[in-house]
Amino acid sequence: RAKAQACGHYHFFIPAYRTALVERRAMEKELRRALRCQEFVLYYQPQIHLTQGGLDGLEALVRWQHPRRGLVPPAEFLPLAEESGLIVTIGRQVLRQACDQMRAWRDAGLHPPRVAINLATAQFKQGDLVEEIRQGLTQAGLAPRDLEVEITEGTILDRDSAEIQRILAGIRELGVEIALDDFGTGYASLTHLKRFPVNRLKIDRSFVQSLGQDADDEAIVKMVIQLGHSLGLAIVAEGIETAEQAGYLSQQGCDVGQGYLFGRPMPAEEVTLRLRSPAFNGDERDQGVDECW
Ligand code: C2E
Ligand code: MG
Ligand code: MG
Ligand code: MG
């Protein structure tokens, strides 16, 4: 019996630990293979002017087009990509792909709005991010205003924040604008907003989704819009799913909205179709953005 117990213990304990490790290694290997095979693709989500209507930008969101597993969302591979440092290489591919896509739309005679890419903290700590962005733009023949970068509160609260501040200043000097993502979920303070060269605040979708349900969150949203505006920042609301949420936000003076109400993240080809549509290009604009996006 003692033997069986020891055995059971062994089976329960060590293999579980080893399995996790083995799985992690296998997944890391898979990520490296995916990088070589260029399996990371960008989906684009529209950002809409809440007051005058029309398309203000597109946020590029990475997905893993896995040969067997299909389309894998970022939540399932970014944590390990960050832990392993592979996020830096993925980030480079994202930058390159976003710039190339913008070039392709232009070459097709289309008029895409600015594209925003998300930056991970690790990208500030390896290589020369400012130079990479400058090169990405130059190689695709783009202007700095064609690109925007999104950073999170985690990045500006990082312990290397002085160095990150310096790099962000370099990005701003290029003429690329910076958005602070998921605002309100962390501990970024007024001091941070003053110290970091941020142009836009993106209100996290957790606040947007409790509009009409949670008076505190409503007050926070109202305050962020006022505060942001008084600091000269544009305000973007994420995760807008209902017309009521959009209505409340535009009433409060929020500048831009993003969310399933206006469009889910979609493949580049789908954006191409919409950029081609008469509703987007013609003076049928006043039909409303819903027609087009
Ligand atoms: P994020 O940058 O805050 O992006 C917004 C996320 O909210 C996206 O999830 C988007 O699909 C989702 N979303 C947009 N509208 C709605 C809505 O109305 N309702 C709901 N429920 N969700 C909405 P996604 O694409 O799964 O990306 C998750 C996160 O992964 C991103 O959050 C971002 O932090 C990270 N991420 C995505 N692409 C990249 C990338 O290229 N590089 C880095 N470093 N991070 C990325
Ligand atoms: Mg983002
Ligand atoms: Mg966000
Ligand atoms: Mg988020």
Coordinates of C-alpha atoms and ligand atoms in Angstrom, one line a residue:
R1 CA 0.0 0.0 0.0
A2 CA 2.9 2.3 0.9
K3 CA 4.3 1.7 -2.5
A4 CA 1.1 2.4 -4.2
Q5 CA 0.8 5.6 -2.3
A6 CA 4.3 6.7 -3.2
C7 CA 3.6 5.8 -6.7
G8 CA 0.3 7.7 -6.7
H9 CA 2.1 10.7 -5.3
Y10 CA 4.7 10.5 -8.0
H11 CA 2.1 10.2 -10.7
F12 CA 0.1 13.1 -9.3
F13 CA 2.9 15.4 -8.6
I14 CA 6.0 15.3 -10.7
P15 CA 4.4 14.6 -14.1
A16 CA 2.0 17.5 -13.7
Y17 CA 4.9 19.8 -13.1
R18 CA 6.9 18.2 -15.9
T19 CA 3.9 18.3 -18.2
A20 CA 3.5 22.1 -17.7
L21 CA 7.2 22.6 -18.5
V22 CA 7.2 20.3 -21.5
E23 CA 4.0 22.0 -22.8
R24 CA 5.6 25.4 -22.3
R25 CA 8.7 24.4 -24.2
A26 CA 6.6 22.9 -27.0
M27 CA 4.5 26.0 -27.3
E28 CA 7.6 28.2 -27.4
K29 CA 9.0 26.0 -30.2
E30 CA 5.6 26.4 -31.9
L31 CA 5.8 30.2 -31.6
R32 CA 9.3 30.2 -33.1
R33 CA 8.1 28.1 -36.0
A34 CA 5.1 30.4 -36.4
L35 CA 7.5 33.4 -36.6
R36 CA 9.5 31.7 -39.3
C37 CA 6.4 30.7 -41.3
Q38 CA 4.9 34.1 -40.8
E39 CA 1.7 32.8 -39.3
F40 CA 1.0 35.9 -37.4
V41 CA -1.6 38.0 -39.1
L42 CA -3.2 41.3 -38.4
Y43 CA -6.9 42.0 -38.0
Y44 CA -8.1 45.6 -38.1
Q45 CA -10.8 47.2 -36.0
P46 CA -12.4 50.5 -37.1
Q47 CA -12.3 53.6 -34.8
I48 CA -15.1 56.0 -35.5
H49 CA -15.5 59.8 -34.9
L50 CA -18.4 59.9 -32.4
T51 CA -19.5 63.4 -33.1
Q52 CA -19.0 64.0 -36.9
G53 CA -19.0 60.3 -37.9
G54 CA -16.5 58.8 -40.3
L55 CA -13.5 56.6 -39.9
D56 CA -10.7 58.0 -37.7
G57 CA -8.4 55.0 -37.6
L58 CA -7.9 51.3 -37.6
E59 CA -6.4 49.3 -34.7
A60 CA -4.2 46.4 -35.8
L61 CA -4.7 43.4 -33.6
V62 CA -2.5 40.3 -33.9
R63 CA -3.9 36.8 -34.4
W64 CA -2.1 33.5 -34.9
Q65 CA -3.2 31.7 -38.1
H66 CA -2.3 28.2 -36.9
P67 CA -2.3 25.4 -39.5
R68 CA -4.3 23.0 -37.3
R69 CA -5.8 25.1 -34.5
G70 CA -7.2 27.8 -36.7
L71 CA -7.2 31.4 -35.7
V72 CA -5.8 31.8 -32.2
P73 CA -6.6 35.0 -30.2
P74 CA -3.8 37.0 -28.6
A75 CA -4.8 36.0 -25.1
E76 CA -3.8 32.5 -25.8
F77 CA -0.2 33.2 -27.0
L78 CA 0.8 36.7 -25.9
P79 CA 1.5 35.8 -22.2
L80 CA 4.1 33.2 -23.2
A81 CA 5.4 35.4 -26.0
E82 CA 6.0 38.1 -23.4
E83 CA 7.6 35.7 -20.9
S84 CA 9.9 34.2 -23.5
G85 CA 10.8 37.5 -25.1
L86 CA 9.5 36.3 -28.4
I87 CA 7.1 39.3 -28.3
V88 CA 9.9 41.5 -29.5
T89 CA 10.2 39.6 -32.8
I90 CA 6.4 39.3 -33.1
G91 CA 6.2 43.1 -32.5
R92 CA 8.7 43.7 -35.3
Q93 CA 6.5 41.6 -37.7
V94 CA 3.4 43.5 -36.6
L95 CA 5.0 46.8 -37.3
R96 CA 6.3 45.7 -40.7
Q97 CA 2.9 44.1 -41.6
A98 CA 0.9 47.1 -40.6
C99 CA 3.2 49.4 -42.7
D100 CA 3.1 47.1 -45.7
Q101 CA -0.7 46.8 -45.5
M102 CA -1.0 50.6 -45.4
R103 CA 1.3 50.8 -48.5
A104 CA -0.8 48.1 -50.3
W105 CA -4.0 50.1 -49.7
R106 CA -2.4 53.2 -50.9
D107 CA -1.1 51.5 -54.0
A108 CA -4.6 50.2 -54.7
G109 CA -5.7 53.9 -54.8
L110 CA -7.5 53.6 -51.5
H111 CA -7.5 56.1 -48.6
P112 CA -7.0 54.2 -45.4
P113 CA -7.0 56.2 -42.1
R114 CA -4.1 55.9 -39.6
V115 CA -3.3 52.5 -38.3
A116 CA -2.5 51.9 -34.6
I117 CA -0.3 49.1 -33.4
N118 CA 0.1 47.8 -29.8
L119 CA 3.5 47.9 -28.2
A120 CA 4.7 45.5 -25.5
T121 CA 7.0 46.7 -22.7
A122 CA 9.7 44.3 -23.8
Q123 CA 9.9 46.1 -27.2
F124 CA 11.3 49.2 -25.3
K125 CA 14.1 47.1 -23.8
Q126 CA 15.5 45.4 -26.8
G127 CA 16.9 46.9 -30.0
D128 CA 16.3 50.4 -31.1
L129 CA 12.5 50.9 -31.2
V130 CA 12.6 54.4 -32.5
E131 CA 14.9 53.4 -35.4
E132 CA 12.7 50.4 -36.2
I133 CA 9.6 52.5 -36.4
R134 CA 11.4 55.1 -38.5
Q135 CA 12.6 52.4 -40.9
G136 CA 9.2 50.7 -41.0
L137 CA 7.7 54.0 -42.2
T138 CA 10.4 54.9 -44.6
Q139 CA 10.6 51.4 -46.2
A140 CA 6.8 51.6 -46.9
G141 CA 7.0 55.2 -48.0
L142 CA 4.6 56.4 -45.2
A143 CA 4.3 59.6 -43.2
P144 CA 4.6 59.5 -39.4
R145 CA 0.9 60.5 -39.1
D146 CA 0.0 57.2 -40.9
L147 CA 0.9 55.3 -37.7
E148 CA 0.0 55.5 -34.1
V149 CA 1.4 53.4 -31.2
E150 CA -0.6 52.1 -28.2
I151 CA 1.1 51.5 -24.9
T152 CA -0.5 50.4 -21.7
E153 CA -0.3 51.8 -18.1
G154 CA 1.9 48.8 -17.3
T155 CA 4.6 50.2 -19.7
I156 CA 4.7 53.6 -18.2
L157 CA 4.7 52.3 -14.7
D158 CA 7.6 49.9 -15.5
R159 CA 10.7 50.3 -13.3
D160 CA 12.7 51.4 -16.3
S161 CA 10.3 54.2 -16.8
A162 CA 13.0 56.9 -17.4
E163 CA 14.4 54.9 -20.3
I164 CA 10.9 54.3 -21.6
Q165 CA 10.0 58.0 -21.3
R166 CA 13.1 58.8 -23.4
I167 CA 12.1 56.3 -26.1
L168 CA 8.6 57.5 -26.2
A169 CA 9.9 61.1 -26.7
G170 CA 11.9 59.8 -29.6
I171 CA 8.7 58.2 -31.1
R172 CA 6.9 61.5 -30.7
E173 CA 9.8 63.4 -32.3
L174 CA 9.4 61.2 -35.4
G175 CA 5.8 62.6 -35.5
V176 CA 4.1 59.3 -34.5
E177 CA 1.3 59.8 -32.0
I178 CA 0.9 57.8 -28.8
A179 CA -2.3 56.4 -27.3
L180 CA -2.5 55.2 -23.7
D181 CA -4.5 51.9 -23.8
D182 CA -6.8 50.4 -21.2
F183 CA -6.8 53.6 -19.3
G184 CA -8.4 53.4 -15.8
T185 CA -7.5 49.8 -15.1
G186 CA -4.1 50.5 -13.6
Y187 CA -2.5 53.1 -11.5
A188 CA -1.4 55.7 -14.0
S189 CA -1.8 59.1 -12.4
L190 CA -2.1 62.7 -13.5
T191 CA 1.7 63.0 -13.0
H192 CA 2.3 60.2 -15.5
L193 CA 0.0 61.8 -18.0
K194 CA 1.9 65.0 -17.7
R195 CA 5.3 63.4 -17.8
F196 CA 4.7 61.0 -20.8
P197 CA 4.2 62.4 -24.3
V198 CA 0.8 60.8 -24.7
N199 CA -1.7 62.2 -27.3
R200 CA -4.8 60.1 -26.7
L201 CA -6.4 58.2 -23.9
K202 CA -8.3 55.0 -24.5
I203 CA -10.9 54.4 -21.8
D204 CA -10.9 50.7 -21.0
R205 CA -14.0 48.7 -22.1
S206 CA -14.8 47.6 -18.6
F207 CA -16.0 51.2 -17.9
V208 CA -17.8 51.5 -21.2
Q209 CA -19.7 48.3 -20.7
S210 CA -21.1 49.3 -17.3
L211 CA -22.5 52.6 -18.6
G212 CA -26.1 52.8 -17.7
Q213 CA -25.6 50.2 -15.0
D214 CA -22.9 51.5 -12.6
A215 CA -23.1 55.1 -11.5
D216 CA -19.5 55.1 -10.3
D217 CA -18.2 53.9 -13.6
E218 CA -20.3 56.6 -15.3
A219 CA -18.7 59.2 -13.1
I220 CA -15.2 57.9 -13.9
V221 CA -15.9 58.0 -17.7
K222 CA -17.2 61.6 -17.4
M223 CA -14.2 62.6 -15.4
V224 CA -11.6 61.0 -17.7
I225 CA -13.2 62.8 -20.7
Q226 CA -13.1 66.1 -19.0
L227 CA -9.6 65.6 -17.5
G228 CA -8.2 64.3 -20.8
H229 CA -9.6 67.2 -22.7
S230 CA -8.3 69.7 -20.3
L231 CA -4.8 68.2 -20.8
G232 CA -5.3 68.5 -24.5
L233 CA -5.7 64.8 -25.1
A234 CA -8.2 63.1 -27.5
I235 CA -10.4 60.5 -25.9
V236 CA -11.2 57.1 -27.4
A237 CA -13.7 54.7 -25.8
E238 CA -13.1 51.0 -26.3
G239 CA -15.6 48.1 -26.3
I240 CA -18.7 50.1 -27.4
E241 CA -21.4 47.4 -28.1
T242 CA -24.7 49.4 -27.9
A243 CA -26.1 52.5 -29.4
E244 CA -26.9 53.7 -25.8
Q245 CA -23.2 53.5 -24.8
A246 CA -22.2 55.4 -28.0
G247 CA -24.9 58.0 -27.3
Y248 CA -23.8 58.6 -23.7
L249 CA -20.2 58.9 -24.7
S250 CA -20.7 61.3 -27.6
Q251 CA -23.0 63.4 -25.3
Q252 CA -20.1 63.6 -22.8
G253 CA -17.8 64.8 -25.6
C254 CA -15.8 61.6 -26.2
D255 CA -14.0 62.0 -29.5
V256 CA -13.7 58.5 -30.9
G257 CA -15.4 55.1 -30.4
Q258 CA -14.3 51.6 -31.0
G259 CA -16.3 48.4 -30.5
Y260 CA -18.4 45.7 -31.9
L261 CA -21.2 48.3 -32.5
F262 CA -19.1 49.8 -35.3
G263 CA -17.2 46.7 -36.4
R264 CA -15.3 43.7 -35.1
P265 CA -11.6 43.3 -35.9
M266 CA -11.6 42.0 -39.5
P267 CA -9.0 40.7 -42.0
A268 CA -7.3 43.2 -44.2
E269 CA -9.3 42.1 -47.3
E270 CA -12.5 43.0 -45.6
V271 CA -11.2 46.4 -44.8
T272 CA -10.2 46.7 -48.5
L273 CA -13.8 46.1 -49.5
R274 CA -15.1 48.7 -47.2
L275 CA -12.5 51.3 -48.2
R276 CA -13.6 50.6 -51.8
S277 CA -17.3 51.0 -51.1
P278 CA -19.1 54.1 -52.4
A279 CA -20.5 54.8 -48.9
F280 CA -16.9 55.3 -47.7
N281 CA -15.7 57.4 -50.6
G282 CA -18.6 59.2 -52.0
D283 CA -20.7 62.0 -50.5
E284 CA -23.1 59.4 -49.2
R285 CA -21.2 59.8 -46.0
D286 CA -24.2 61.2 -44.3
Q287 CA -26.0 57.9 -44.6
G288 CA -24.1 57.1 -41.4
V289 CA -21.1 55.1 -40.7
D290 CA -23.1 52.0 -39.8
E291 CA -23.8 51.6 -43.5
C292 CA -20.2 51.3 -44.2
W293 CA -18.6 49.9 -41.1
Ligands
C2E1 P1 -6.5 46.0 -26.7 O1 -5.3 46.6 -27.3 O2 -7.1 46.7 -25.6 O3 -7.5 45.7 -27.9 C1 -8.9 45.7 -27.7 C2 -9.4 44.4 -27.5 O4 -10.8 44.4 -27.3 C3 -9.3 43.4 -28.8 O5 -9.2 42.1 -28.3 C4 -10.7 43.6 -29.4 O6 -11.0 42.5 -30.2 C5 -11.5 43.7 -28.2 N1 -12.8 44.4 -28.5 C6 -13.0 45.5 -29.3 N2 -14.2 45.9 -29.3 C7 -14.9 45.1 -28.4 C8 -16.3 45.0 -27.9 O7 -17.1 45.8 -28.3 N3 -16.6 44.1 -27.0 C9 -15.6 43.2 -26.6 N4 -16.0 42.3 -25.7 N5 -14.3 43.2 -27.0 C10 -14.0 44.2 -27.9 P2 -8.0 41.1 -28.9 O8 -7.9 41.4 -30.4 O9 -8.4 39.7 -28.4 O10 -6.7 41.6 -28.2 C11 -6.5 41.5 -26.9 C12 -5.3 42.3 -26.4 O11 -4.1 41.7 -26.9 C13 -5.2 43.7 -26.9 O12 -6.1 44.5 -26.1 C14 -3.8 44.0 -26.7 O13 -3.5 44.3 -25.4 C15 -3.1 42.7 -27.1 N6 -2.7 42.7 -28.4 C16 -3.3 42.5 -29.6 N7 -2.5 42.6 -30.7 C17 -1.3 43.0 -30.2 C18 0.0 43.2 -30.8 O14 0.2 43.2 -32.0 N8 1.0 43.5 -29.9 C19 0.9 43.5 -28.6 N9 1.9 43.8 -27.8 N10 -0.3 43.3 -28.0 C20 -1.4 43.0 -28.8
MG2 MG -4.9 48.5 -28.0
MG3 MG -7.5 48.4 -24.8
MG4 MG -7.1 45.5 -23.5

